[in-house]
Amino acid sequence: MTASSLTRVTAGRSANDLGLAAGGVAVLAWGIGPLIVTSIDASTYTIVVWRLLLAVPIMVAVAKLTGGAVDRWMLRRAFGPGVLFGGSLLAAFASFKTTSIANATLIGAMIPVLVLLVAPKLFGEHVRPIQLGFSAVAMLGI
């Protein structure tokens, strides 16, 4: 094994470890987020506005640190999805405040199955039988 191949293996592993750590933090945040939201006495709109105001500078900093850039073209392309994401946050946080966490989590857990049913018509994707089988198993688990 040469020094350059060893460096590539080590770099690949550290990038993989970083990805796993980031995924773990995201799952942890998604898991405790609803609990935090229900314990806050502020309105849903206030929570969403502050969440986005705090998140945007962090995301811009991460983009800059990783060599990315935020320009007008990117902002224009991201505006529509950003508005939809904000609406999604409003709906999710409102559901955490008005219903039980179990119900809100149940609804969120069913979204991938709904996407699987809608994606073939919207995007022309082919749904394989194994995907339908796993979706059925997931629905039984819910």
C-alpha atoms as an extended CHARMM CRD file, in Angstrom:
* protein
*
       142  EXT
         1         1  MET       CA              0.0000000000        0.0000000000        0.0000000000  PROA      1               0.0000000000
         2         2  THR       CA              1.4410000000        3.3320000000       -1.0270000000  PROA      2               0.0000000000
         3         3  ALA       CA              1.3660000000        6.4880000000        1.0250000000  PROA      3               0.0000000000
         4         4  SER       CA             -1.0630000000        8.1750000000       -1.3900000000  PROA      4               0.0000000000
         5         5  SER       CA             -3.5320000000        5.2810000000       -1.2930000000  PROA      5               0.0000000000
         6         6  LEU       CA             -3.3280000000        5.2180000000        2.4910000000  PROA      6               0.0000000000
         7         7  THR       CA             -4.0870000000        8.9600000000        2.5420000000  PROA      7               0.0000000000
         8         8  ARG       CA             -7.1070000000        8.4320000000        0.2770000000  PROA      8               0.0000000000
         9         9  VAL       CA             -8.4310000000        5.6360000000        2.5050000000  PROA      9               0.0000000000
        10        10  THR       CA             -7.9380000000        7.7410000000        5.6370000000  PROA      10              0.0000000000
        11        11  ALA       CA             -9.5390000000       10.8200000000        4.0550000000  PROA      11              0.0000000000
        12        12  GLY       CA            -12.4750000000        8.7390000000        2.8120000000  PROA      12              0.0000000000
        13        13  ARG       CA            -12.9640000000        7.2460000000        6.2240000000  PROA      13              0.0000000000
        14        14  SER       CA            -12.8880000000       10.5960000000        8.0210000000  PROA      14              0.0000000000
        15        15  ALA       CA            -15.4180000000       12.0070000000        5.5380000000  PROA      15              0.0000000000
        16        16  ASN       CA            -17.6100000000        8.9450000000        6.1150000000  PROA      16              0.0000000000
        17        17  ASP       CA            -17.3020000000        9.3530000000        9.8930000000  PROA      17              0.0000000000
        18        18  LEU       CA            -18.2060000000       13.0280000000        9.5970000000  PROA      18              0.0000000000
        19        19  GLY       CA            -21.2870000000       12.1280000000        7.5490000000  PROA      19              0.0000000000
        20        20  LEU       CA            -22.3640000000        9.5270000000       10.1060000000  PROA      20              0.0000000000
        21        21  ALA       CA            -21.8800000000       12.0030000000       12.9420000000  PROA      21              0.0000000000
        22        22  ALA       CA            -23.8780000000       14.6780000000       11.0900000000  PROA      22              0.0000000000
        23        23  GLY       CA            -26.6660000000       12.1730000000       10.4150000000  PROA      23              0.0000000000
        24        24  GLY       CA            -26.6940000000       11.1600000000       14.0790000000  PROA      24              0.0000000000
        25        25  VAL       CA            -26.9740000000       14.7750000000       15.2280000000  PROA      25              0.0000000000
        26        26  ALA       CA            -29.8110000000       15.3850000000       12.7410000000  PROA      26              0.0000000000
        27        27  VAL       CA            -31.7580000000       12.3420000000       13.9330000000  PROA      27              0.0000000000
        28        28  LEU       CA            -31.2490000000       13.3920000000       17.5490000000  PROA      28              0.0000000000
        29        29  ALA       CA            -32.4890000000       16.9190000000       16.7650000000  PROA      29              0.0000000000
        30        30  TRP       CA            -35.5280000000       15.5670000000       14.8980000000  PROA      30              0.0000000000
        31        31  GLY       CA            -36.2800000000       13.3270000000       17.8570000000  PROA      31              0.0000000000
        32        32  ILE       CA            -36.0860000000       15.9450000000       20.5910000000  PROA      32              0.0000000000
        33        33  GLY       CA            -37.3450000000       18.8950000000       18.5070000000  PROA      33              0.0000000000
        34        34  PRO       CA            -41.0460000000       18.1790000000       19.0320000000  PROA      34              0.0000000000
        35        35  LEU       CA            -40.5130000000       17.8470000000       22.7730000000  PROA      35              0.0000000000
        36        36  ILE       CA            -38.7660000000       21.2060000000       22.9060000000  PROA      36              0.0000000000
        37        37  VAL       CA            -41.4560000000       22.8730000000       20.7750000000  PROA      37              0.0000000000
        38        38  THR       CA            -44.2710000000       21.6530000000       23.0180000000  PROA      38              0.0000000000
        39        39  SER       CA            -42.4970000000       22.9720000000       26.1140000000  PROA      39              0.0000000000
        40        40  ILE       CA            -42.1300000000       26.5180000000       24.7200000000  PROA      40              0.0000000000
        41        41  ASP       CA            -44.9420000000       28.9130000000       25.6020000000  PROA      41              0.0000000000
        42        42  ALA       CA            -44.4150000000       31.1160000000       22.5200000000  PROA      42              0.0000000000
        43        43  SER       CA            -46.7330000000       31.0010000000       19.5090000000  PROA      43              0.0000000000
        44        44  THR       CA            -46.0220000000       28.7180000000       16.5680000000  PROA      44              0.0000000000
        45        45  TYR       CA            -45.1600000000       31.6760000000       14.3340000000  PROA      45              0.0000000000
        46        46  THR       CA            -42.6530000000       33.0110000000       16.8640000000  PROA      46              0.0000000000
        47        47  ILE       CA            -40.9500000000       29.6320000000       17.1640000000  PROA      47              0.0000000000
        48        48  VAL       CA            -40.6760000000       29.2000000000       13.3890000000  PROA      48              0.0000000000
        49        49  VAL       CA            -39.3540000000       32.7240000000       12.8060000000  PROA      49              0.0000000000
        50        50  TRP       CA            -36.6680000000       32.3510000000       15.4720000000  PROA      50              0.0000000000
        51        51  ARG       CA            -35.7430000000       28.8710000000       14.2790000000  PROA      51              0.0000000000
        52        52  LEU       CA            -35.1980000000       30.1450000000       10.7500000000  PROA      52              0.0000000000
        53        53  LEU       CA            -33.4240000000       33.3280000000       11.8900000000  PROA      53              0.0000000000
        54        54  LEU       CA            -30.9730000000       31.2290000000       13.8770000000  PROA      54              0.0000000000
        55        55  ALA       CA            -30.5320000000       28.5340000000       11.2280000000  PROA      55              0.0000000000
        56        56  VAL       CA            -29.8430000000       30.7020000000        8.1770000000  PROA      56              0.0000000000
        57        57  PRO       CA            -26.5420000000       32.2150000000        9.3980000000  PROA      57              0.0000000000
        58        58  ILE       CA            -25.3510000000       28.7730000000       10.4460000000  PROA      58              0.0000000000
        59        59  MET       CA            -26.1650000000       27.3040000000        7.0220000000  PROA      59              0.0000000000
        60        60  VAL       CA            -24.4570000000       30.2050000000        5.2270000000  PROA      60              0.0000000000
        61        61  ALA       CA            -21.3610000000       29.7710000000        7.4190000000  PROA      61              0.0000000000
        62        62  VAL       CA            -21.2430000000       26.0390000000        6.7050000000  PROA      62              0.0000000000
        63        63  ALA       CA            -21.5830000000       26.7240000000        2.9710000000  PROA      63              0.0000000000
        64        64  LYS       CA            -18.6800000000       29.1920000000        3.0960000000  PROA      64              0.0000000000
        65        65  LEU       CA            -16.4970000000       26.9040000000        5.1980000000  PROA      65              0.0000000000
        66        66  THR       CA            -17.0170000000       24.0090000000        2.8040000000  PROA      66              0.0000000000
        67        67  GLY       CA            -16.2130000000       26.0550000000       -0.2880000000  PROA      67              0.0000000000
        68        68  GLY       CA            -19.7470000000       26.9090000000       -1.3170000000  PROA      68              0.0000000000
        69        69  ALA       CA            -21.1660000000       30.3050000000       -2.0480000000  PROA      69              0.0000000000
        70        70  VAL       CA            -24.5080000000       31.9990000000       -1.6540000000  PROA      70              0.0000000000
        71        71  ASP       CA            -25.3190000000       34.2560000000       -4.5970000000  PROA      71              0.0000000000
        72        72  ARG       CA            -28.4320000000       35.8390000000       -6.1320000000  PROA      72              0.0000000000
        73        73  TRP       CA            -28.9610000000       32.9380000000       -8.5350000000  PROA      73              0.0000000000
        74        74  MET       CA            -29.0040000000       30.4550000000       -5.6450000000  PROA      74              0.0000000000
        75        75  LEU       CA            -31.3130000000       32.6580000000       -3.5670000000  PROA      75              0.0000000000
        76        76  ARG       CA            -33.7890000000       32.9330000000       -6.4510000000  PROA      76              0.0000000000
        77        77  ARG       CA            -33.7270000000       29.1660000000       -6.9930000000  PROA      77              0.0000000000
        78        78  ALA       CA            -34.1590000000       28.4890000000       -3.2730000000  PROA      78              0.0000000000
        79        79  PHE       CA            -36.9830000000       30.9850000000       -2.6650000000  PROA      79              0.0000000000
        80        80  GLY       CA            -39.8930000000       28.7010000000       -3.6590000000  PROA      80              0.0000000000
        81        81  PRO       CA            -38.6370000000       25.6290000000       -1.8030000000  PROA      81              0.0000000000
        82        82  GLY       CA            -37.8000000000       27.8820000000        1.1490000000  PROA      82              0.0000000000
        83        83  VAL       CA            -41.3710000000       29.1680000000        1.3360000000  PROA      83              0.0000000000
        84        84  LEU       CA            -42.6620000000       25.5890000000        1.1810000000  PROA      84              0.0000000000
        85        85  PHE       CA            -40.1830000000       24.5590000000        3.9010000000  PROA      85              0.0000000000
        86        86  GLY       CA            -41.3870000000       27.4310000000        6.0850000000  PROA      86              0.0000000000
        87        87  GLY       CA            -44.9820000000       26.3080000000        5.5690000000  PROA      87              0.0000000000
        88        88  SER       CA            -43.9840000000       22.7780000000        6.4620000000  PROA      88              0.0000000000
        89        89  LEU       CA            -42.3740000000       24.0180000000        9.6700000000  PROA      89              0.0000000000
        90        90  LEU       CA            -45.4810000000       26.0090000000       10.5530000000  PROA      90              0.0000000000
        91        91  ALA       CA            -47.7010000000       22.9830000000       10.0030000000  PROA      91              0.0000000000
        92        92  ALA       CA            -45.4050000000       20.6310000000       11.9320000000  PROA      92              0.0000000000
        93        93  PHE       CA            -44.9050000000       22.9510000000       14.8940000000  PROA      93              0.0000000000
        94        94  ALA       CA            -48.6210000000       23.7860000000       15.0030000000  PROA      94              0.0000000000
        95        95  SER       CA            -49.4030000000       20.0770000000       15.0730000000  PROA      95              0.0000000000
        96        96  PHE       CA            -46.9740000000       19.5920000000       17.9630000000  PROA      96              0.0000000000
        97        97  LYS       CA            -48.8330000000       22.2880000000       19.8830000000  PROA      97              0.0000000000
        98        98  THR       CA            -52.3850000000       21.1350000000       19.0940000000  PROA      98              0.0000000000
        99        99  THR       CA            -52.1570000000       17.3440000000       19.1050000000  PROA      99              0.0000000000
       100       100  SER       CA            -50.0810000000       14.7000000000       20.8000000000  PROA      100             0.0000000000
       101       101  ILE       CA            -46.4880000000       14.1140000000       19.7530000000  PROA      101             0.0000000000
       102       102  ALA       CA            -47.4630000000       10.5470000000       18.8910000000  PROA      102             0.0000000000
       103       103  ASN       CA            -50.0640000000       11.7030000000       16.3510000000  PROA      103             0.0000000000
       104       104  ALA       CA            -47.7740000000       14.3030000000       14.8190000000  PROA      104             0.0000000000
       105       105  THR       CA            -44.9240000000       11.7910000000       14.5570000000  PROA      105             0.0000000000
       106       106  LEU       CA            -47.2490000000        9.1920000000       13.0620000000  PROA      106             0.0000000000
       107       107  ILE       CA            -48.3330000000       11.5820000000       10.3240000000  PROA      107             0.0000000000
       108       108  GLY       CA            -44.7210000000       12.4870000000        9.5650000000  PROA      108             0.0000000000
       109       109  ALA       CA            -43.7180000000        8.8320000000        9.4550000000  PROA      109             0.0000000000
       110       110  MET       CA            -46.3120000000        8.1100000000        6.7560000000  PROA      110             0.0000000000
       111       111  ILE       CA            -45.0270000000       10.7840000000        4.3530000000  PROA      111             0.0000000000
       112       112  PRO       CA            -42.4710000000        8.5340000000        2.5780000000  PROA      112             0.0000000000
       113       113  VAL       CA            -45.2040000000        6.0030000000        1.7920000000  PROA      113             0.0000000000
       114       114  LEU       CA            -47.3880000000        8.7590000000        0.3550000000  PROA      114             0.0000000000
       115       115  VAL       CA            -44.4760000000       10.0010000000       -1.7410000000  PROA      115             0.0000000000
       116       116  LEU       CA            -43.9700000000        6.4520000000       -3.0180000000  PROA      116             0.0000000000
       117       117  LEU       CA            -47.5650000000        6.4060000000       -4.2100000000  PROA      117             0.0000000000
       118       118  VAL       CA            -47.4240000000        9.8620000000       -5.8410000000  PROA      118             0.0000000000
       119       119  ALA       CA            -43.8950000000        9.7970000000       -7.3230000000  PROA      119             0.0000000000
       120       120  PRO       CA            -44.6560000000        7.5070000000      -10.2840000000  PROA      120             0.0000000000
       121       121  LYS       CA            -47.2820000000        9.9000000000      -11.6580000000  PROA      121             0.0000000000
       122       122  LEU       CA            -45.3730000000       13.1060000000      -10.8930000000  PROA      122             0.0000000000
       123       123  PHE       CA            -41.8430000000       12.0410000000      -11.8220000000  PROA      123             0.0000000000
       124       124  GLY       CA            -42.3650000000        8.9970000000      -14.0370000000  PROA      124             0.0000000000
       125       125  GLU       CA            -40.4960000000        6.7600000000      -11.6060000000  PROA      125             0.0000000000
       126       126  HSD       CA            -40.9070000000        3.0070000000      -11.6050000000  PROA      126             0.0000000000
       127       127  VAL       CA            -41.9250000000        1.5620000000       -8.2440000000  PROA      127             0.0000000000
       128       128  ARG       CA            -40.4410000000       -1.8600000000       -7.6380000000  PROA      128             0.0000000000
       129       129  PRO       CA            -42.3410000000       -4.5440000000       -5.7280000000  PROA      129             0.0000000000
       130       130  ILE       CA            -39.7000000000       -4.5630000000       -2.9810000000  PROA      130             0.0000000000
       131       131  GLN       CA            -40.3980000000       -0.8640000000       -2.3400000000  PROA      131             0.0000000000
       132       132  LEU       CA            -44.0890000000       -1.5910000000       -1.9560000000  PROA      132             0.0000000000
       133       133  GLY       CA            -43.2630000000       -4.4870000000        0.3670000000  PROA      133             0.0000000000
       134       134  PHE       CA            -41.0510000000       -2.3590000000        2.5860000000  PROA      134             0.0000000000
       135       135  SER       CA            -43.7290000000        0.3400000000        2.6350000000  PROA      135             0.0000000000
       136       136  ALA       CA            -46.2890000000       -2.1930000000        3.7910000000  PROA      136             0.0000000000
       137       137  VAL       CA            -43.9530000000       -3.3790000000        6.5490000000  PROA      137             0.0000000000
       138       138  ALA       CA            -43.3810000000        0.2260000000        7.5990000000  PROA      138             0.0000000000
       139       139  MET       CA            -47.1180000000        0.8920000000        7.7520000000  PROA      139             0.0000000000
       140       140  LEU       CA            -47.5740000000       -2.1930000000        9.9180000000  PROA      140             0.0000000000
       141       141  GLY       CA            -44.8830000000       -0.8700000000       12.2490000000  PROA      141             0.0000000000
       142       142  ILE       CA            -46.6500000000        2.4550000000       12.5670000000  PROA      142             0.0000000000
